[in-house]
Tab-separated table of C-alpha atoms and ligand atoms in Angstrom:
chain	number	residue	atom	x	y	z
A	29	MET	CA	-33.519	-20.724	-10.973
A	30	THR	CA	-30.058	-20.211	-9.532
A	31	LYS	CA	-27.341	-22.623	-10.631
A	32	THR	CA	-24.763	-23.608	-8.069
A	33	THR	CA	-21.227	-24.438	-8.840
A	34	ASP	CA	-17.674	-24.431	-7.341
A	35	ILE	CA	-16.091	-21.802	-9.592
A	36	ILE	CA	-17.604	-19.031	-11.675
A	37	ILE	CA	-15.347	-17.497	-14.343
A	38	ILE	CA	-16.361	-14.187	-15.857
A	39	GLY	CA	-15.025	-13.734	-19.382
A	40	GLY	CA	-14.747	-16.012	-22.387
A	41	GLY	CA	-11.385	-14.740	-23.794
A	42	ILE	CA	-8.180	-16.742	-23.607
A	43	ALA	CA	-7.720	-15.935	-19.844
A	44	GLY	CA	-11.106	-17.334	-18.795
A	45	ILE	CA	-11.182	-20.297	-21.160
A	46	SER	CA	-7.570	-21.420	-20.380
A	47	ALA	CA	-8.334	-21.105	-16.605
A	48	ALA	CA	-11.513	-23.195	-17.209
A	49	ALA	CA	-9.378	-25.889	-19.001
A	50	ARG	CA	-6.985	-26.028	-15.994
A	51	LEU	CA	-9.711	-26.066	-13.338
A	52	ALA	CA	-12.429	-28.301	-14.893
A	53	PRO	CA	-10.645	-31.604	-13.997
A	54	GLU	CA	-10.670	-30.665	-10.268
A	55	ALA	CA	-13.862	-28.663	-9.757
A	56	ARG	CA	-17.256	-27.731	-11.206
A	57	VAL	CA	-16.711	-24.656	-13.437
A	58	ILE	CA	-19.165	-22.314	-15.194
A	59	VAL	CA	-17.779	-19.665	-17.625
A	60	LEU	CA	-19.991	-16.667	-18.226
A	61	GLU	CA	-19.400	-14.655	-21.422
A	62	GLY	CA	-21.395	-11.616	-22.347
A	63	GLU	CA	-20.960	-11.876	-26.117
A	64	PRO	CA	-22.526	-14.556	-28.351
A	65	HIS	CA	-19.110	-15.867	-29.344
A	66	LEU	CA	-15.857	-16.646	-27.411
A	67	ALA	CA	-12.789	-14.396	-28.057
A	68	TYR	CA	-14.857	-11.625	-29.533
A	69	HIS	CA	-12.788	-8.877	-27.844
A	70	SER	CA	-8.946	-8.699	-27.307
A	71	THR	CA	-8.304	-12.447	-27.843
A	72	GLY	CA	-9.806	-12.454	-31.408
A	73	ARG	CA	-7.844	-9.261	-32.427
A	74	SER	CA	-4.238	-10.071	-31.443
A	75	ALA	CA	-1.207	-10.264	-33.639
A	76	ALA	CA	-0.950	-13.943	-32.634
A	77	THR	CA	2.738	-13.966	-31.875
A	78	TYR	CA	4.903	-15.636	-29.172
A	79	ILE	CA	7.991	-13.647	-28.285
A	80	LEU	CA	10.108	-14.954	-25.472
A	81	ASN	CA	11.967	-11.729	-24.898
A	82	TYR	CA	8.905	-9.408	-24.672
A	83	GLY	CA	7.756	-7.724	-21.556
A	84	ASN	CA	9.163	-7.161	-18.092
A	85	THR	CA	10.875	-9.732	-15.873
A	86	PRO	CA	7.770	-11.536	-14.550
A	87	ILE	CA	6.231	-11.613	-17.925
A	88	ARG	CA	9.376	-13.110	-19.465
A	89	ALA	CA	9.140	-15.850	-16.851
A	90	LEU	CA	5.569	-16.467	-17.852
A	91	ASN	CA	6.562	-16.467	-21.528
A	92	ALA	CA	9.287	-19.134	-20.781
A	93	ALA	CA	6.849	-21.315	-18.703
A	94	SER	CA	4.297	-21.149	-21.500
A	95	LYS	CA	6.558	-22.408	-24.228
A	96	ALA	CA	6.232	-26.184	-23.641
A	97	PRO	CA	2.438	-26.061	-23.162
A	98	LEU	CA	2.166	-24.090	-26.450
A	99	GLU	CA	4.424	-26.593	-28.107
A	100	GLY	CA	1.988	-29.373	-27.392
A	101	ALA	CA	2.063	-30.179	-23.658
A	102	LEU	CA	-1.288	-28.505	-23.201
A	103	LEU	CA	-3.399	-29.692	-26.107
A	104	GLY	CA	-1.429	-32.632	-27.464
A	105	GLN	CA	-0.531	-30.616	-30.561
A	106	SER	CA	1.521	-27.518	-31.070
A	107	VAL	CA	-0.104	-24.250	-31.659
A	108	LEU	CA	3.151	-22.551	-32.677
A	109	SER	CA	4.875	-22.186	-36.058
A	110	PRO	CA	8.191	-20.466	-36.878
A	111	ARG	CA	8.184	-16.746	-37.580
A	112	GLY	CA	11.236	-14.921	-36.126
A	113	MET	CA	11.270	-11.282	-34.979
A	114	LEU	CA	13.520	-8.523	-36.428
A	115	LEU	CA	13.806	-5.119	-34.775
A	116	LEU	CA	15.361	-2.208	-36.749
A	117	ILE	CA	17.743	0.088	-34.999
A	118	LYS	CA	18.138	3.731	-36.080
A	119	GLU	CA	20.692	6.237	-34.928
A	120	GLY	CA	19.599	7.426	-31.445
A	121	ASP	CA	17.885	4.084	-30.543
A	122	GLU	CA	20.583	3.133	-27.963
A	123	ASP	CA	18.248	3.361	-24.953
A	124	HIS	CA	15.589	1.233	-26.639
A	125	LEU	CA	18.304	-1.331	-27.535
A	126	THR	CA	19.670	-1.414	-23.924
A	127	ASP	CA	16.160	-1.930	-22.591
A	128	PHE	CA	15.496	-4.661	-25.052
A	129	LEU	CA	18.727	-6.554	-24.531
A	130	GLN	CA	18.405	-6.477	-20.669
A	131	GLY	CA	17.395	-10.021	-19.672
A	132	SER	CA	16.989	-11.155	-23.350
A	133	ASP	CA	18.026	-14.655	-24.413
A	134	GLY	CA	18.971	-15.989	-27.872
A	135	ILE	CA	19.221	-12.620	-29.609
A	136	GLU	CA	21.449	-12.058	-32.682
A	137	ASN	CA	22.977	-8.607	-33.388
A	138	LEU	CA	22.824	-7.872	-37.103
A	139	THR	CA	24.537	-5.391	-39.352
A	140	THR	CA	22.484	-3.433	-41.893
A	141	PRO	CA	23.373	-5.853	-44.831
A	142	GLU	CA	22.383	-8.806	-42.524
A	143	VAL	CA	19.038	-7.059	-41.859
A	144	GLN	CA	18.429	-6.604	-45.634
A	145	LYS	CA	19.181	-10.252	-46.225
A	146	ILE	CA	16.242	-11.027	-44.042
A	147	VAL	CA	13.825	-8.309	-45.173
A	148	PRO	CA	15.340	-6.906	-48.379
A	149	LEU	CA	12.987	-3.910	-48.723
A	150	VAL	CA	14.072	-2.275	-45.437
A	151	ARG	CA	15.750	1.175	-46.092
A	152	GLY	CA	19.378	0.514	-45.287
A	153	ASP	CA	20.275	4.147	-45.296
A	154	LEU	CA	17.971	4.780	-42.329
A	155	ILE	CA	19.231	2.088	-39.969
A	156	VAL	CA	22.471	1.177	-38.240
A	157	GLY	CA	21.574	-2.485	-37.837
A	158	GLY	CA	19.063	-4.697	-36.113
A	159	VAL	CA	18.418	-7.439	-33.597
A	160	TYR	CA	16.903	-10.759	-34.521
A	161	GLU	CA	15.028	-13.312	-32.311
A	162	PRO	CA	14.953	-16.383	-34.480
A	163	ASP	CA	12.738	-18.301	-31.957
A	164	ALA	CA	9.694	-15.976	-32.117
A	165	GLN	CA	6.700	-17.995	-33.250
A	166	ASP	CA	3.170	-17.492	-34.754
A	167	ILE	CA	0.420	-18.719	-32.494
A	168	ASP	CA	-2.735	-20.305	-33.857
A	169	VAL	CA	-4.981	-18.495	-31.420
A	170	ASP	CA	-8.185	-19.999	-32.600
A	171	LEU	CA	-6.666	-23.563	-32.135
A	172	LEU	CA	-5.462	-22.606	-28.688
A	173	LEU	CA	-8.715	-21.107	-27.601
A	174	GLN	CA	-10.959	-23.765	-29.061
A	175	GLY	CA	-8.589	-26.497	-27.787
A	176	CYS	CA	-8.815	-25.080	-24.156
A	177	ALA	CA	-12.693	-24.840	-24.547
A	178	ARG	CA	-12.809	-28.459	-25.638
A	179	LEU	CA	-10.627	-29.585	-22.684
A	180	ALA	CA	-12.814	-27.601	-20.288
A	181	ARG	CA	-16.124	-29.035	-21.677
A	182	ASP	CA	-14.715	-32.590	-21.746
A	183	ASP	CA	-14.033	-32.263	-18.098
A	184	GLY	CA	-17.636	-31.010	-17.442
A	185	ALA	CA	-17.242	-27.226	-17.544
A	186	GLN	CA	-20.219	-25.230	-18.764
A	187	ILE	CA	-19.505	-22.273	-21.041
A	188	VAL	CA	-22.550	-19.922	-21.158
A	189	MET	CA	-22.468	-17.397	-24.020
A	190	SER	CA	-24.679	-14.231	-24.296
A	191	ALA	CA	-24.630	-14.027	-20.477
A	192	PRO	CA	-23.426	-10.519	-19.572
A	193	VAL	CA	-23.002	-10.220	-15.870
A	194	THR	CA	-25.165	-7.334	-14.470
A	195	ALA	CA	-24.846	-7.794	-10.653
A	196	ILE	CA	-22.579	-9.519	-8.164
A	197	THR	CA	-23.357	-9.949	-4.420
A	198	GLN	CA	-21.792	-11.892	-1.706
A	199	GLN	CA	-23.611	-13.418	1.337
A	200	ALA	CA	-21.607	-15.359	3.863
A	201	SER	CA	-19.049	-17.078	1.650
A	202	THR	CA	-21.202	-17.377	-1.359
A	203	TRP	CA	-21.087	-15.057	-4.418
A	204	THR	CA	-24.226	-14.703	-6.489
A	205	VAL	CA	-23.692	-13.584	-10.072
A	206	ARG	CA	-26.626	-12.245	-12.008
A	207	THR	CA	-26.739	-12.401	-15.777
A	208	LEU	CA	-29.360	-11.934	-18.466
A	209	GLU	CA	-29.301	-15.770	-18.684
A	210	GLY	CA	-30.024	-16.414	-15.004
A	211	ASP	CA	-28.294	-16.363	-11.659
A	212	TYR	CA	-25.211	-18.423	-10.617
A	213	GLU	CA	-23.597	-18.981	-7.259
A	214	ALA	CA	-20.279	-20.219	-6.081
A	215	PRO	CA	-17.673	-19.624	-3.316
A	216	VAL	CA	-15.112	-18.550	-5.904
A	217	VAL	CA	-15.481	-15.917	-8.733
A	218	ILE	CA	-12.571	-15.544	-11.128
A	219	ASN	CA	-12.563	-12.159	-12.781
A	220	ALA	CA	-11.150	-12.728	-16.308
A	221	ALA	CA	-13.184	-10.019	-17.937
A	222	GLY	CA	-10.309	-8.396	-19.869
A	223	ALA	CA	-10.722	-4.656	-20.241
A	224	TRP	CA	-13.754	-4.771	-18.054
A	225	ALA	CA	-12.068	-6.407	-15.028
A	226	ASP	CA	-12.428	-3.246	-12.922
A	227	VAL	CA	-16.084	-2.864	-13.987
A	228	ILE	CA	-16.688	-6.366	-12.677
A	229	ALA	CA	-14.855	-5.469	-9.411
A	230	GLY	CA	-17.149	-2.450	-9.110
A	231	LEU	CA	-20.269	-4.582	-9.600
A	232	ALA	CA	-18.943	-6.857	-6.756
A	233	GLY	CA	-18.115	-3.988	-4.466
A	234	VAL	CA	-14.446	-4.944	-4.527
A	235	ASP	CA	-11.661	-2.293	-4.769
A	236	THR	CA	-10.327	-1.786	-8.354
A	237	ILE	CA	-6.802	-2.325	-9.592
A	238	GLY	CA	-6.313	0.756	-11.679
A	239	LEU	CA	-6.656	-1.135	-15.021
A	240	GLN	CA	-6.176	1.019	-18.134
A	241	PRO	CA	-7.288	-0.448	-21.502
A	242	LYS	CA	-5.147	0.901	-24.404
A	243	ARG	CA	-6.155	0.656	-27.984
A	244	ARG	CA	-3.964	-1.061	-30.473
A	245	SER	CA	-4.864	-1.055	-34.184
A	246	ALA	CA	-3.822	-2.931	-37.316
A	247	VAL	CA	-4.498	-3.121	-41.085
A	248	MET	CA	-4.207	-5.955	-43.500
A	249	MET	CA	-2.490	-4.630	-46.680
A	250	PRO	CA	-1.932	-6.460	-49.933
A	251	VAL	CA	1.672	-6.339	-51.252
A	252	PRO	CA	2.635	-6.008	-54.959
A	253	GLU	CA	2.116	-9.188	-56.969
A	254	GLY	CA	5.378	-11.163	-57.191
A	255	LEU	CA	6.791	-9.918	-53.935
A	256	ASP	CA	7.922	-13.122	-52.180
A	257	MET	CA	7.698	-12.792	-48.396
A	258	THR	CA	8.592	-16.445	-47.670
A	259	GLY	CA	10.611	-16.550	-44.533
A	260	TRP	CA	10.069	-12.908	-43.496
A	261	PRO	CA	9.791	-12.527	-39.765
A	262	LEU	CA	7.672	-10.130	-37.780
A	263	PHE	CA	9.621	-6.882	-38.204
A	264	GLY	CA	9.385	-3.310	-36.737
A	265	ASP	CA	11.094	-0.464	-35.217
A	266	ILE	CA	12.890	-1.143	-31.898
A	267	ALA	CA	11.214	2.092	-30.555
A	268	GLU	CA	7.852	0.196	-31.073
A	269	ASP	CA	6.586	2.838	-33.523
A	270	TRP	CA	5.129	0.309	-35.918
A	271	TYR	CA	5.521	-3.422	-36.736
A	272	ALA	CA	4.502	-5.648	-39.603
A	273	LYS	CA	4.007	-9.379	-40.143
A	274	PRO	CA	3.367	-11.326	-43.368
A	275	ASP	CA	0.058	-13.137	-43.622
A	276	GLY	CA	-0.082	-14.975	-47.003
A	277	ASN	CA	0.336	-12.366	-49.678
A	278	ARG	CA	-0.629	-9.474	-47.264
A	279	LEU	CA	1.115	-7.671	-44.500
A	280	LEU	CA	-0.411	-7.026	-41.147
A	281	ILE	CA	0.824	-3.523	-40.210
A	282	SER	CA	0.233	-1.991	-36.835
A	283	PRO	CA	0.941	1.630	-35.828
A	284	ALA	CA	1.768	0.108	-32.380
A	285	ASP	CA	-0.627	2.629	-30.863
A	286	ALA	CA	-1.405	2.538	-27.183
A	287	ASP	CA	-4.063	5.231	-26.604
A	288	PRO	CA	-5.850	5.028	-23.313
A	289	VAL	CA	-9.640	4.407	-23.793
A	290	PRO	CA	-12.552	3.220	-21.630
A	291	PRO	CA	-13.429	-0.468	-21.907
A	292	GLN	CA	-15.304	-0.770	-25.230
A	293	ASP	CA	-15.793	-2.635	-28.532
A	294	ALA	CA	-12.701	-0.996	-29.966
A	295	TRP	CA	-12.429	0.410	-33.497
A	296	PRO	CA	-9.385	2.002	-35.187
A	297	ASP	CA	-8.913	5.737	-35.559
A	298	ASP	CA	-8.210	6.564	-39.264
A	299	MET	CA	-5.669	9.270	-38.400
A	300	VAL	CA	-3.693	6.827	-36.099
A	301	LEU	CA	-3.707	4.285	-38.945
A	302	ALA	CA	-2.528	6.764	-41.492
A	303	GLU	CA	0.312	8.050	-39.305
A	304	GLY	CA	1.380	4.508	-38.549
A	305	LEU	CA	1.428	3.516	-42.201
A	306	ASP	CA	3.456	6.547	-42.881
A	307	ARG	CA	6.050	5.569	-40.313
A	308	PHE	CA	6.146	2.084	-41.871
A	309	SER	CA	6.582	3.391	-45.464
A	310	THR	CA	9.376	5.692	-44.410
A	311	MET	CA	11.430	2.608	-43.378
A	312	VAL	CA	10.305	0.070	-45.878
A	313	ASP	CA	10.168	0.270	-49.721
A	314	ILE	CA	6.714	-1.282	-50.262
A	315	PRO	CA	4.136	0.911	-51.931
A	316	LEU	CA	1.121	1.561	-49.705
A	317	VAL	CA	-2.139	0.474	-51.121
A	318	ARG	CA	-5.712	0.383	-49.725
A	319	PRO	CA	-5.888	-2.094	-46.772
A	320	THR	CA	-8.316	-5.009	-47.138
A	321	HIS	CA	-9.465	-4.365	-43.633
A	322	SER	CA	-8.547	-2.738	-40.356
A	323	TRP	CA	-9.351	-3.424	-36.707
A	324	ALA	CA	-8.508	-2.491	-33.220
A	325	GLY	CA	-8.427	-4.236	-29.818
A	326	LEU	CA	-7.651	-3.421	-26.252
A	327	ARG	CA	-4.524	-4.235	-24.331
A	328	SER	CA	-5.187	-3.599	-20.556
A	329	PHE	CA	-2.515	-2.743	-18.159
A	330	VAL	CA	-2.185	-1.913	-14.435
A	331	PRO	CA	0.381	0.797	-13.623
A	332	ASP	CA	3.426	-1.479	-13.349
A	333	GLY	CA	2.534	-3.349	-16.482
A	334	THR	CA	2.549	-6.819	-14.861
A	335	PRO	CA	-0.466	-9.067	-15.093
A	336	VAL	CA	-2.584	-9.588	-12.009
A	337	CYS	CA	-3.245	-13.192	-10.860
A	338	GLY	CA	-4.411	-13.942	-7.401
A	339	PHE	CA	-7.138	-13.758	-4.738
A	340	ASP	CA	-8.131	-10.324	-3.643
A	341	PRO	CA	-6.761	-9.852	-0.077
A	342	GLU	CA	-9.964	-8.013	1.063
A	343	ALA	CA	-12.738	-9.968	-0.724
A	344	GLU	CA	-12.917	-13.613	0.157
A	345	GLY	CA	-13.212	-15.859	-2.854
A	346	PHE	CA	-12.710	-13.047	-5.485
A	347	PHE	CA	-9.871	-14.017	-7.784
A	348	TRP	CA	-8.191	-11.589	-10.277
A	349	LEU	CA	-6.936	-12.855	-13.667
A	350	ALA	CA	-6.410	-9.590	-15.519
A	351	GLY	CA	-3.947	-6.908	-16.845
A	352	GLN	CA	-2.322	-9.197	-19.391
A	353	GLY	CA	-1.496	-6.186	-21.569
A	354	GLY	CA	-0.067	-7.255	-24.913
A	355	TYR	CA	1.037	-10.614	-23.657
A	356	GLY	CA	-2.281	-12.412	-22.752
A	357	VAL	CA	-2.220	-15.021	-25.475
A	358	GLN	CA	1.377	-16.143	-25.118
A	359	THR	CA	1.335	-16.125	-21.364
A	360	SER	CA	-2.077	-17.830	-20.991
A	361	PRO	CA	-0.664	-21.413	-20.436
A	362	ALA	CA	1.375	-20.249	-17.454
A	363	LEU	CA	-1.067	-17.737	-16.027
A	364	SER	CA	-3.911	-20.289	-16.158
A	365	ARG	CA	-1.781	-22.915	-14.516
A	366	LEU	CA	-0.865	-20.413	-11.764
A	367	ALA	CA	-4.516	-19.317	-11.409
A	368	ALA	CA	-5.665	-22.970	-10.963
A	369	ASP	CA	-2.877	-23.710	-8.522
A	370	LEU	CA	-3.772	-20.709	-6.409
A	371	VAL	CA	-7.524	-21.366	-6.588
A	372	LEU	CA	-6.996	-25.099	-5.623
A	373	GLY	CA	-4.431	-24.258	-2.896
A	374	GLN	CA	-1.598	-26.071	-4.744
A	375	ALA	CA	2.057	-25.160	-4.976
A	376	SER	CA	3.042	-23.316	-8.147
A	377	GLU	CA	6.052	-24.331	-10.327
A	378	LEU	CA	6.758	-20.735	-10.917
A	379	GLN	CA	9.389	-19.016	-8.666
A	380	ALA	CA	7.987	-17.398	-5.551
A	381	ASP	CA	9.175	-13.875	-6.620
A	382	VAL	CA	7.274	-14.203	-9.893
A	383	VAL	CA	4.124	-15.333	-8.042
A	384	ALA	CA	4.489	-12.371	-5.646
A	385	ALA	CA	5.106	-9.916	-8.552
A	386	LEU	CA	1.652	-11.018	-9.970
A	387	GLY	CA	-0.245	-10.747	-6.738
A	388	VAL	CA	-2.979	-8.151	-5.903
A	389	GLU	CA	-1.342	-6.901	-2.754
A	390	ARG	CA	1.157	-4.724	-4.682
A	391	LEU	CA	-1.676	-2.619	-6.137
A	392	ARG	CA	-3.266	-1.678	-2.710
B	23	FAD	C1	-3.803	-5.533	-31.763
B	23	FAD	C2	-3.396	-6.448	-30.574
B	23	FAD	C3	-2.313	-7.297	-30.797
B	23	FAD	C4	-1.972	-8.167	-29.795
B	23	FAD	N1	-0.952	-9.057	-30.012
B	23	FAD	C5	-0.621	-10.010	-29.067
B	23	FAD	C6	0.310	-11.032	-29.402
B	23	FAD	O1	0.896	-11.057	-30.507
B	23	FAD	N2	0.559	-11.937	-28.439
B	23	FAD	C7	-0.040	-11.940	-27.262
B	23	FAD	O2	0.265	-12.786	-26.339
B	23	FAD	N3	-0.954	-10.991	-26.960
B	23	FAD	C8	-1.321	-10.115	-27.826
B	23	FAD	N4	-2.296	-9.144	-27.593
B	23	FAD	C9	-2.876	-9.117	-26.233
B	23	FAD	C10	-3.986	-10.181	-26.049
B	23	FAD	O3	-4.799	-10.107	-27.162
B	23	FAD	C11	-4.602	-9.919	-24.667
B	23	FAD	O4	-3.729	-9.837	-23.684
B	23	FAD	C12	-5.540	-11.149	-24.363
B	23	FAD	O5	-6.389	-11.452	-25.496
B	23	FAD	C13	-6.415	-10.808	-23.152
B	23	FAD	O6	-7.318	-11.892	-22.968
B	23	FAD	P1	-8.501	-11.812	-22.014
B	23	FAD	O7	-9.226	-13.123	-21.984
B	23	FAD	O8	-8.027	-11.223	-20.715
B	23	FAD	O9	-9.434	-10.631	-22.631
B	23	FAD	P2	-10.644	-10.731	-23.703
B	23	FAD	O10	-10.249	-11.598	-24.874
B	23	FAD	O11	-10.978	-9.343	-23.966
B	23	FAD	O12	-11.739	-11.487	-22.901
B	23	FAD	C14	-12.458	-10.898	-21.894
B	23	FAD	C15	-13.924	-11.352	-22.023
B	23	FAD	O13	-14.726	-10.931	-20.944
B	23	FAD	C16	-15.979	-10.634	-21.399
B	23	FAD	N5	-16.671	-9.825	-20.494
B	23	FAD	C17	-16.444	-8.502	-20.138
B	23	FAD	N6	-17.353	-8.028	-19.288
B	23	FAD	C18	-18.250	-9.043	-19.131
B	23	FAD	C19	-19.452	-9.170	-18.362
B	23	FAD	N7	-19.958	-8.136	-17.614
B	23	FAD	N8	-20.167	-10.297	-18.392
B	23	FAD	C20	-19.707	-11.352	-19.143
B	23	FAD	N9	-18.571	-11.307	-19.810
B	23	FAD	C21	-17.832	-10.147	-19.851
B	23	FAD	C22	-15.751	-9.968	-22.737
B	23	FAD	O14	-16.977	-10.056	-23.514
B	23	FAD	C23	-14.567	-10.719	-23.294
B	23	FAD	O15	-14.973	-11.699	-24.166
B	23	FAD	C24	-2.676	-8.216	-28.585
B	23	FAD	C25	-3.744	-7.358	-28.364
B	23	FAD	C26	-4.159	-6.489	-29.400
B	23	FAD	C27	-5.307	-5.645	-29.196
């Protein structure tokens, strides 16, 4: 039997679930997720960090607009906790520094001794200083995602797991979405399928947006007993060659890889991990030991690196919520608010140039 609703959302990552939370008070919403669990792909594999000064201009506007919701305005409790971010500057990193400082707020320039006060094991002879963003935060991603799922369900949304979408057709103004769990129909389909967003467009006969998933890997490595990492920020190379972040008595270390791959259940490449760990250990005096585990996830980008949020101009009722790259968790409160406002025909609180920068038209 076909189930009829107002809005079908494809994808049970943070994009789809936060959009469901925003829309459910106003409309009947069904979320279709192909996996048996929410957040199985990119959302469950992130570094869980909020960095205000990360990304291009529209992304920074989304970061800023997401801060208050992440601090409690969305769920009634904060999902953030203090972390800080320290970027190391080597000789020859001037261009990276200029790019980073452009449009940045609240950044402190540090000398090498000041860097070593924050992370004492950084090799002072290899750097000329650093920049510090004290306000970077850890995000409790599970709390955010489950909180949004709860809000959505409390307002009547249905979240259907193990329901991979296999076909999408449109007749008159109604989309019919076929899954292994049954058929669903609605006038609006939100494509929040992460790395698979172009695949979903292909199923619907809608032009694609040139989405490129890029693999990013990480390991969790124990540190020597007695090494006190209390107060250490996320730290890395300003050239984004690697970064590391304390997690209890272990360090999350990422080679900051960005290898283009097809949409897939991503896994790390041993050589990429080894090379990244080598870059880390050149700069930081911590002995490398066997990681407890490693993983990889996909960060998906369109060519200009800006997320895509808006109705497709050529396919009535087909809405894109994709291309969040490495910012999809921290921008989810603002992007989901915008998605809901556009779907419901409401004015957005974001500036018009930001809304335009996120639109689909620029990609056609
Ligand atoms: C290593 C790493 C570190 C990162 N660090 C950060 C960070 O610190 N801060 C930050 O903000 N972001 C970070 N990101 C980026 C962030 O994880 C992503 O931008 C975000 O999770 C994207 O969310 P999503 O919901 O669009 O995608 P996903 O979480 O991948 O969700 C998409 C969902 O769609 C489903 N789907 C696909 N096709 C179908 C289909 N045919 N039928 C039904 N369902 C389907 C998938 O199963 C999936 O669950 C990081 C990413 C990686 C990989």
